[in-house]
PDB file of C-alpha atoms in Angstrom:
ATOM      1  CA  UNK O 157       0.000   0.000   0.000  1.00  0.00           C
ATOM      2  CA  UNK O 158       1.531   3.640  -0.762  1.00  0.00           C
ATOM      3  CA  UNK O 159       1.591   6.615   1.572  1.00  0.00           C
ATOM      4  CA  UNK O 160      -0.877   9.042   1.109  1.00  0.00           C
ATOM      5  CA  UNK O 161       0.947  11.788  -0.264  1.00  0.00           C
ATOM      6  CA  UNK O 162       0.859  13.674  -3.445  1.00  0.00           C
ATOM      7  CA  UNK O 163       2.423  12.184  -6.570  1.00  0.00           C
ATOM      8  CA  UNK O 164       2.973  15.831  -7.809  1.00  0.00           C
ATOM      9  CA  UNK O 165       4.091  17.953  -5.158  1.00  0.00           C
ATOM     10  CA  UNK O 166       4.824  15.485  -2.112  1.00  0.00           C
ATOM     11  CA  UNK O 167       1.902  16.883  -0.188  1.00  0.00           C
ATOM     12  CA  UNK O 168       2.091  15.127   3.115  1.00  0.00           C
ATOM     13  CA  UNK O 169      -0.562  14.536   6.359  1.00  0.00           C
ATOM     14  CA  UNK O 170      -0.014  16.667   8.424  1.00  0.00           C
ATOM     15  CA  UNK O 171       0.607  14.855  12.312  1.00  0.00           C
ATOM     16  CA  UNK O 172       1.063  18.060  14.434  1.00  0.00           C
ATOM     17  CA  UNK O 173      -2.768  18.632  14.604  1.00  0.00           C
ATOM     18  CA  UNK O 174      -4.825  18.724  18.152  1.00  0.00           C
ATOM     19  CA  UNK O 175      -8.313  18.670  18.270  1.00  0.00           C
ATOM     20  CA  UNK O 176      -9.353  20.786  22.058  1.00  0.00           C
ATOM     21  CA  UNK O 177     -12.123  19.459  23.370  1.00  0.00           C
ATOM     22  CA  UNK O 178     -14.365  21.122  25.634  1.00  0.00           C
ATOM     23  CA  UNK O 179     -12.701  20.457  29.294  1.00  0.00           C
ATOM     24  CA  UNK O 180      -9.256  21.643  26.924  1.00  0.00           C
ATOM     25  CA  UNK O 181      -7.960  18.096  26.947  1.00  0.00           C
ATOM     26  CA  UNK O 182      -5.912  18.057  23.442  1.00  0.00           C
ATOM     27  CA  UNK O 183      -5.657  15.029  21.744  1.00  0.00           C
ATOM     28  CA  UNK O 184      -3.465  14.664  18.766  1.00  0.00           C
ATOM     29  CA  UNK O 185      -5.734  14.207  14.989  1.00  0.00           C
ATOM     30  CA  UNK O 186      -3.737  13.623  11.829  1.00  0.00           C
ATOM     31  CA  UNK O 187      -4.973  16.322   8.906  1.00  0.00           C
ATOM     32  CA  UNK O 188      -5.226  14.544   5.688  1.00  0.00           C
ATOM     33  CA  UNK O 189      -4.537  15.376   2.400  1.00  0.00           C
ATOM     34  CA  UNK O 190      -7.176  15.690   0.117  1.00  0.00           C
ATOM     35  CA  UNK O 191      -6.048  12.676  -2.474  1.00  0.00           C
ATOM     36  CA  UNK O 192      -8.047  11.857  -5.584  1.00  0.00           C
ATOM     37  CA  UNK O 193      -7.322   9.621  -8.453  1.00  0.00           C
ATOM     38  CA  UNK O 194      -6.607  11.565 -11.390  1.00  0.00           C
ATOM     39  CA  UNK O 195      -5.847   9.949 -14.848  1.00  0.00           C
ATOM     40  CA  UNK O 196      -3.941  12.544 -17.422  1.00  0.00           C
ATOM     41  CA  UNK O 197      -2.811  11.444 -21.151  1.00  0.00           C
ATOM     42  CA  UNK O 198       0.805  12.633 -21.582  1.00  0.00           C
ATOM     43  CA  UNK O 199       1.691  13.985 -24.619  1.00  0.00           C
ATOM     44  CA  UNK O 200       5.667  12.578 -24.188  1.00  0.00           C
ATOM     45  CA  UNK O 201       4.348   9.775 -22.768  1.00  0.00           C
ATOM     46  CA  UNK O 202       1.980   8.926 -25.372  1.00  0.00           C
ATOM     47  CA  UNK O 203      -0.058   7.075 -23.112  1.00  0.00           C
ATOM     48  CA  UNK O 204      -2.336   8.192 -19.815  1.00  0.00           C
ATOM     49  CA  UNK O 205      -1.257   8.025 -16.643  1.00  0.00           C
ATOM     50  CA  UNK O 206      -2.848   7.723 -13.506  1.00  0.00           C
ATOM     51  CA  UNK O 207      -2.008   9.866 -10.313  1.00  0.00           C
ATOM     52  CA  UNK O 208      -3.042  10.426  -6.986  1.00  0.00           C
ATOM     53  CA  UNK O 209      -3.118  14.473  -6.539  1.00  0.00           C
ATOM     54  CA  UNK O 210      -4.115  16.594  -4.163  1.00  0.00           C
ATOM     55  CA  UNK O 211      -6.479  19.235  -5.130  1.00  0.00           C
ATOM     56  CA  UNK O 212      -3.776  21.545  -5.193  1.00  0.00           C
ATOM     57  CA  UNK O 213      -1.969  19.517  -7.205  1.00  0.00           C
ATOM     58  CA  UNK O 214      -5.439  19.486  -9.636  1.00  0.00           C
ATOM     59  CA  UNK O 215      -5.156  23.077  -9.701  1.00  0.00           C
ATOM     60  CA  UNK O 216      -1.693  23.385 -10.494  1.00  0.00           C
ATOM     61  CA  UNK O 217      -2.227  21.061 -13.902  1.00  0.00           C
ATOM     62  CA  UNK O 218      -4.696  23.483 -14.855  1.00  0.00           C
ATOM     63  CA  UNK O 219      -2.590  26.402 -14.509  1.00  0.00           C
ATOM     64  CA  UNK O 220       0.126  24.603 -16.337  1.00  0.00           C
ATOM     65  CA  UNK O 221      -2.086  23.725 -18.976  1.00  0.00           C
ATOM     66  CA  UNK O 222      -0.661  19.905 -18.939  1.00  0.00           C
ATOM     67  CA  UNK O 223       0.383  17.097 -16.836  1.00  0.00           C
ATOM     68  CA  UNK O 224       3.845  17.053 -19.031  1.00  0.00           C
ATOM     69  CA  UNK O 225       4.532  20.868 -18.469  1.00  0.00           C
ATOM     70  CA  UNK O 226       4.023  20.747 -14.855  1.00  0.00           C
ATOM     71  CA  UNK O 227       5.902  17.758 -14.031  1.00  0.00           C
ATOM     72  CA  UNK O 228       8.515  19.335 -16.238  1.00  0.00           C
ATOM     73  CA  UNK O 229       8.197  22.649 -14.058  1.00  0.00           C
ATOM     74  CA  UNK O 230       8.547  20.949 -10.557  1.00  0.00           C
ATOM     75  CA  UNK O 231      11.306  18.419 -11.638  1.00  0.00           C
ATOM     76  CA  UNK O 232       9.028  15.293 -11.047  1.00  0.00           C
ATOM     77  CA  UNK O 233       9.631  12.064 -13.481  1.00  0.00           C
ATOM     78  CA  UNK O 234       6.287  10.943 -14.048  1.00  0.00           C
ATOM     79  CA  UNK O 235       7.036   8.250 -16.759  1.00  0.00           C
ATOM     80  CA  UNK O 236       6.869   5.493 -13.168  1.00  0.00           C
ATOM     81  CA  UNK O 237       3.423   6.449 -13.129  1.00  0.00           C
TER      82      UNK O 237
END
């Protein structure tokens, strides 16, 4: 099973969180990311992959325009995917 991180930008949960109840006990809570299964057809590639990206990572795509030019902008290898 892989860690639940972001494929893209290496988003990780974050483990520092408390949750204060109402006598202010604090309990420790692990903060997600928000992961969802993405499939992209790279142009270098020539084939679609399939990530799991946070919704930041979704967003960033867009902005990019393409799975190949963002991976080429944040220096990640996607052809393992």
């Amino acid at each position: 099973m892989r860690a639940r991180f972001c494929d893209l930008l290496g988003k990780k949960p974050n483990r520092q969180a408390r949750v204060v109840t109402f006598s202010h006990t604090r309990n420790k809570k692990v903060q997600h990311v928000n992961l969802q299964k993405k499939r992209y057809y790279s142009d270098d590639l020539k084939r679609t992959i399939r990530l799991r990206l946070s919704t930041k990572g979704i967003k960033t795509v867009n902005k990019y325009g393409s799975i190949d030019a963002a991976a080429k902008a944040l220096k990640v290898d996607i052809s393992k995917f």
